[in-house]
Amino acid sequence: MAPSPPPPPGPPACANCVTTKQPAAGGAPPAQTSSSMVRSSDGKMRIDTPNTTIITNPSAQQAILLDHVTKQAQIVPLQPKPPLPGAPQAPGAPPAPGAPQMPPVAVQDLGKGMIEGHPVDGMRYVVQPPAPPQAPQAPGAPKAPPLPPPPPMVSEVWTSTQLKMPVLTKVTTPAGVQTTYCKPAPMAEPDPSLFQVPPGYKVLPPKAP
């Protein structure tokens, strides 16, 4: 019996978003940028900012990057996502040669909530970067205490339970806090042309690895 296809990501939806970047203390003043999102029922996603667009097509495993200033398009393959921490692995399967070690990620279910009238599910992801290497010690010098681990990166994502679109995303790093508020709404199935290279754009050749 053939495996059943994965469920669709959600109904067609769109959202207008505002991102605020709050640098760490002593940094530059806060900056705001706007963006918009459109998603089709088969999982294609389009994210527009004033000068660029990112279009992702999971079924084709590719993304299209549009530069609206130069009228150029770049098509790049989507990288497979690394397995989530704690996901079962094949017994005895060795790691891929040269594969980078992923920093540990702690995942916390924040439960359900309500943001601006949208029922939402919350998740928190805490990524702990590796500790910095110790500096070499001079012969005969007392052993220096180990360096403290760097602060973790914390991402908090609240997703609409009905539209499967992000409503609030907050990312905290040593450089500051980036907060994105979105107002998702249902929509009719978007025109397929929204997920294609527009007429008149030059498609750049793929970059050499």
mmCIF file of C-alpha atoms in Angstrom:
data_model
loop_
_atom_site.group_PDB
_atom_site.id
_atom_site.type_symbol
_atom_site.label_atom_id
_atom_site.label_comp_id
_atom_site.label_asym_id
_atom_site.label_seq_id
_atom_site.Cartn_x
_atom_site.Cartn_y
_atom_site.Cartn_z
ATOM 1 C CA MET A 1 0.000 0.000 0.000
ATOM 2 C CA ALA A 2 1.489 3.336 -1.042
ATOM 3 C CA PRO A 3 2.098 5.877 1.735
ATOM 4 C CA SER A 4 -0.476 8.617 1.914
ATOM 5 C CA PRO A 5 0.714 12.061 0.760
ATOM 6 C CA PRO A 6 1.600 14.601 3.438
ATOM 7 C CA PRO A 7 -1.249 16.886 4.478
ATOM 8 C CA PRO A 8 -1.369 20.321 2.828
ATOM 9 C CA PRO A 9 0.342 23.116 4.776
ATOM 10 C CA GLY A 10 -2.909 25.021 5.188
ATOM 11 C CA PRO A 11 -5.497 27.017 3.267
ATOM 12 C CA PRO A 12 -4.415 29.831 0.937
ATOM 13 C CA ALA A 13 -3.481 32.819 3.068
ATOM 14 C CA CYS A 14 -1.729 36.162 3.021
ATOM 15 C CA ALA A 15 -0.240 38.444 5.647
ATOM 16 C CA ASN A 16 1.177 41.937 6.063
ATOM 17 C CA CYS A 17 4.125 42.072 8.460
ATOM 18 C CA VAL A 18 6.215 44.676 10.278
ATOM 19 C CA THR A 19 9.662 43.784 11.622
ATOM 20 C CA THR A 20 11.311 45.850 14.341
ATOM 21 C CA LYS A 21 15.024 45.438 15.042
ATOM 22 C CA GLN A 22 16.013 46.599 18.520
ATOM 23 C CA PRO A 23 19.824 46.545 18.823
ATOM 24 C CA ALA A 24 21.462 45.653 22.099
ATOM 25 C CA ALA A 25 22.047 48.416 24.646
ATOM 26 C CA GLY A 26 24.252 51.135 23.237
ATOM 27 C CA GLY A 27 23.533 50.196 19.637
ATOM 28 C CA ALA A 28 21.742 52.029 16.858
ATOM 29 C CA PRO A 29 18.125 53.185 17.263
ATOM 30 C CA PRO A 30 15.359 50.697 16.422
ATOM 31 C CA ALA A 31 14.634 50.155 12.741
ATOM 32 C CA GLN A 32 11.398 48.971 11.115
ATOM 33 C CA THR A 33 10.830 47.233 7.793
ATOM 34 C CA SER A 34 7.617 46.010 6.156
ATOM 35 C CA SER A 35 6.965 42.839 4.207
ATOM 36 C CA SER A 36 4.081 40.725 2.925
ATOM 37 C CA MET A 37 3.498 36.995 2.508
ATOM 38 C CA VAL A 38 1.305 34.919 0.207
ATOM 39 C CA ARG A 39 0.928 31.135 0.445
ATOM 40 C CA SER A 40 -0.859 28.756 -1.908
ATOM 41 C CA SER A 41 -2.681 25.621 -0.816
ATOM 42 C CA ASP A 42 0.131 23.420 -2.178
ATOM 43 C CA GLY A 43 2.748 25.097 0.019
ATOM 44 C CA LYS A 44 4.342 27.655 -2.301
ATOM 45 C CA MET A 45 5.296 30.804 -0.417
ATOM 46 C CA ARG A 46 6.103 34.324 -1.603
ATOM 47 C CA ILE A 47 7.671 36.924 0.719
ATOM 48 C CA ASP A 48 7.935 40.492 -0.591
ATOM 49 C CA THR A 49 10.062 43.319 0.806
ATOM 50 C CA PRO A 50 10.447 46.739 -0.855
ATOM 51 C CA ASN A 51 13.344 45.656 -3.114
ATOM 52 C CA THR A 52 13.416 41.865 -3.062
ATOM 53 C CA THR A 53 11.153 38.815 -3.223
ATOM 54 C CA ILE A 54 11.765 35.253 -2.083
ATOM 55 C CA ILE A 55 9.613 32.506 -3.620
ATOM 56 C CA THR A 56 9.870 28.974 -2.254
ATOM 57 C CA ASN A 57 8.480 25.873 -3.940
ATOM 58 C CA PRO A 58 8.788 22.820 -1.645
ATOM 59 C CA SER A 59 7.574 20.323 -4.257
ATOM 60 C CA ALA A 60 10.257 21.478 -6.722
ATOM 61 C CA GLN A 61 12.828 21.881 -3.918
ATOM 62 C CA GLN A 62 13.857 25.295 -5.204
ATOM 63 C CA ALA A 63 13.694 28.958 -4.319
ATOM 64 C CA ILE A 64 13.581 32.011 -6.572
ATOM 65 C CA LEU A 65 15.291 35.205 -5.424
ATOM 66 C CA LEU A 66 14.083 38.342 -7.209
ATOM 67 C CA ASP A 67 15.969 41.648 -7.181
ATOM 68 C CA HIS A 68 13.464 44.315 -8.202
ATOM 69 C CA VAL A 69 16.140 46.991 -8.526
ATOM 70 C CA THR A 70 18.260 45.144 -11.108
ATOM 71 C CA LYS A 71 15.378 43.048 -12.541
ATOM 72 C CA GLN A 72 17.360 39.861 -11.991
ATOM 73 C CA ALA A 73 16.318 36.418 -10.750
ATOM 74 C CA GLN A 74 18.392 33.706 -9.118
ATOM 75 C CA ILE A 75 17.096 30.130 -8.840
ATOM 76 C CA VAL A 76 18.687 28.125 -6.032
ATOM 77 C CA PRO A 77 17.994 24.616 -4.684
ATOM 78 C CA LEU A 78 16.372 24.328 -1.291
ATOM 79 C CA GLN A 79 18.659 22.699 1.233
ATOM 80 C CA PRO A 80 17.149 19.786 3.146
ATOM 81 C CA LYS A 81 16.421 20.655 6.736
ATOM 82 C CA PRO A 82 18.638 18.976 9.349
ATOM 83 C CA PRO A 83 16.866 16.479 11.596
ATOM 84 C CA LEU A 84 15.320 17.954 14.699
ATOM 85 C CA PRO A 85 17.086 17.228 17.993
ATOM 86 C CA GLY A 86 15.877 13.944 19.386
ATOM 87 C CA ALA A 87 14.544 12.704 16.042
ATOM 88 C CA PRO A 88 15.181 8.959 15.575
ATOM 89 C CA GLN A 89 18.126 8.102 13.363
ATOM 90 C CA ALA A 90 18.903 4.898 11.488
ATOM 91 C CA PRO A 91 20.669 2.504 13.893
ATOM 92 C CA GLY A 92 24.390 2.541 13.325
ATOM 93 C CA ALA A 93 24.203 5.129 10.535
ATOM 94 C CA PRO A 94 27.421 7.183 10.522
ATOM 95 C CA PRO A 95 27.228 10.955 10.140
ATOM 96 C CA ALA A 96 27.734 12.335 6.668
ATOM 97 C CA PRO A 97 31.420 12.994 5.919
ATOM 98 C CA GLY A 98 32.298 16.582 6.625
ATOM 99 C CA ALA A 99 28.822 17.381 7.951
ATOM 100 C CA PRO A 100 28.963 20.266 10.425
ATOM 101 C CA GLN A 101 27.945 19.526 13.963
ATOM 102 C CA MET A 102 24.646 21.225 14.701
ATOM 103 C CA PRO A 103 24.532 23.131 17.980
ATOM 104 C CA PRO A 104 22.095 21.690 20.503
ATOM 105 C CA VAL A 105 18.542 23.009 20.234
ATOM 106 C CA ALA A 106 16.071 22.951 23.107
ATOM 107 C CA VAL A 107 12.418 22.979 21.981
ATOM 108 C CA GLN A 108 9.656 24.099 24.315
ATOM 109 C CA ASP A 109 5.923 23.989 23.613
ATOM 110 C CA LEU A 110 4.437 27.274 24.835
ATOM 111 C CA GLY A 111 0.874 26.057 24.459
ATOM 112 C CA LYS A 112 -2.024 27.973 22.992
ATOM 113 C CA GLY A 113 -2.841 31.664 23.159
ATOM 114 C CA MET A 114 -4.630 34.521 21.458
ATOM 115 C CA ILE A 115 -2.899 37.368 19.594
ATOM 116 C CA GLU A 116 -5.035 40.127 18.046
ATOM 117 C CA GLY A 117 -7.993 37.795 17.704
ATOM 118 C CA HIS A 118 -6.017 34.886 16.237
ATOM 119 C CA PRO A 119 -5.860 31.576 18.126
ATOM 120 C CA VAL A 120 -2.171 30.662 18.071
ATOM 121 C CA ASP A 121 0.214 27.864 19.017
ATOM 122 C CA GLY A 122 3.550 28.897 20.500
ATOM 123 C CA MET A 123 6.956 27.249 20.285
ATOM 124 C CA ARG A 124 10.318 28.342 21.678
ATOM 125 C CA TYR A 125 13.657 27.260 20.225
ATOM 126 C CA VAL A 126 16.872 27.828 22.195
ATOM 127 C CA VAL A 127 20.137 27.335 20.290
ATOM 128 C CA GLN A 128 23.285 27.175 22.414
ATOM 129 C CA PRO A 129 26.408 28.036 20.397
ATOM 130 C CA PRO A 130 29.543 26.043 21.208
ATOM 131 C CA ALA A 131 31.911 27.391 23.834
ATOM 132 C CA PRO A 132 34.849 29.389 22.443
ATOM 133 C CA PRO A 133 38.196 27.563 22.258
ATOM 134 C CA GLN A 134 40.673 28.138 25.030
ATOM 135 C CA ALA A 135 43.687 30.299 24.259
ATOM 136 C CA PRO A 136 47.015 28.448 24.388
ATOM 137 C CA GLN A 137 48.795 28.737 27.726
ATOM 138 C CA ALA A 138 52.416 29.724 28.134
ATOM 139 C CA PRO A 139 54.611 27.012 29.646
ATOM 140 C CA GLY A 140 54.584 27.244 33.427
ATOM 141 C CA ALA A 141 51.754 29.794 33.507
ATOM 142 C CA PRO A 142 48.789 29.119 35.807
ATOM 143 C CA LYS A 143 45.866 27.496 34.082
ATOM 144 C CA ALA A 144 43.312 30.092 33.005
ATOM 145 C CA PRO A 145 39.677 29.516 33.968
ATOM 146 C CA PRO A 146 37.471 28.272 31.128
ATOM 147 C CA LEU A 147 35.720 30.912 29.084
ATOM 148 C CA PRO A 148 31.974 31.217 29.745
ATOM 149 C CA PRO A 149 29.677 29.897 27.011
ATOM 150 C CA PRO A 150 28.218 32.540 24.681
ATOM 151 C CA PRO A 151 24.610 33.595 25.245
ATOM 152 C CA PRO A 152 22.042 31.395 23.467
ATOM 153 C CA MET A 153 19.877 32.464 20.541
ATOM 154 C CA VAL A 154 16.196 32.256 21.493
ATOM 155 C CA SER A 155 13.408 32.159 18.884
ATOM 156 C CA GLU A 156 9.756 32.372 19.889
ATOM 157 C CA VAL A 157 7.185 31.658 17.169
ATOM 158 C CA TRP A 158 3.403 31.973 17.517
ATOM 159 C CA THR A 159 1.505 30.482 14.566
ATOM 160 C CA SER A 160 -2.168 30.839 13.649
ATOM 161 C CA THR A 161 -3.870 27.509 14.317
ATOM 162 C CA GLN A 162 -6.370 28.130 11.508
ATOM 163 C CA LEU A 163 -4.247 29.680 8.752
ATOM 164 C CA LYS A 164 -0.887 28.070 9.649
ATOM 165 C CA MET A 165 0.845 31.434 9.207
ATOM 166 C CA PRO A 166 3.134 33.163 11.725
ATOM 167 C CA VAL A 167 1.510 35.913 13.787
ATOM 168 C CA LEU A 168 4.398 36.814 16.091
ATOM 169 C CA THR A 169 8.069 35.895 15.778
ATOM 170 C CA LYS A 170 10.651 37.108 18.277
ATOM 171 C CA VAL A 171 14.365 36.345 17.930
ATOM 172 C CA THR A 172 16.755 37.324 20.719
ATOM 173 C CA THR A 173 20.521 37.244 20.167
ATOM 174 C CA PRO A 174 23.496 39.060 21.747
ATOM 175 C CA ALA A 175 23.142 41.649 18.951
ATOM 176 C CA GLY A 176 19.600 42.581 19.995
ATOM 177 C CA VAL A 177 15.967 41.614 19.514
ATOM 178 C CA GLN A 178 14.081 41.253 16.220
ATOM 179 C CA THR A 179 10.287 41.147 16.477
ATOM 180 C CA THR A 180 7.923 40.509 13.558
ATOM 181 C CA TYR A 181 4.149 41.002 13.807
ATOM 182 C CA CYS A 182 1.988 39.651 10.997
ATOM 183 C CA LYS A 183 -1.726 39.988 10.276
ATOM 184 C CA PRO A 184 -2.693 36.818 8.401
ATOM 185 C CA ALA A 185 -5.971 36.564 6.524
ATOM 186 C CA PRO A 186 -7.626 33.913 4.311
ATOM 187 C CA MET A 187 -7.677 34.494 0.577
ATOM 188 C CA ALA A 188 -8.703 32.864 -2.678
ATOM 189 C CA GLU A 189 -6.165 30.615 -4.369
ATOM 190 C CA PRO A 190 -3.412 33.012 -5.553
ATOM 191 C CA ASP A 191 -2.552 33.348 -9.225
ATOM 192 C CA PRO A 192 0.213 30.851 -10.161
ATOM 193 C CA SER A 193 2.171 33.670 -11.817
ATOM 194 C CA LEU A 194 2.959 35.038 -8.344
ATOM 195 C CA PHE A 195 5.319 32.093 -7.848
ATOM 196 C CA GLN A 196 7.164 32.431 -11.155
ATOM 197 C CA VAL A 197 9.897 34.681 -12.517
ATOM 198 C CA PRO A 198 8.173 37.841 -13.805
ATOM 199 C CA PRO A 199 8.441 38.751 -17.505
ATOM 200 C CA GLY A 200 11.426 40.940 -18.284
ATOM 201 C CA TYR A 201 13.629 39.610 -15.460
ATOM 202 C CA LYS A 202 17.025 38.149 -16.355
ATOM 203 C CA VAL A 203 17.613 34.691 -14.881
ATOM 204 C CA LEU A 204 21.202 34.494 -13.665
ATOM 205 C CA PRO A 205 23.197 31.273 -14.144
ATOM 206 C CA PRO A 206 23.582 29.160 -10.988
ATOM 207 C CA LYS A 207 26.598 29.952 -8.852
ATOM 208 C CA ALA A 208 29.448 27.480 -8.876
ATOM 209 C CA PRO A 209 29.710 25.479 -5.613
#
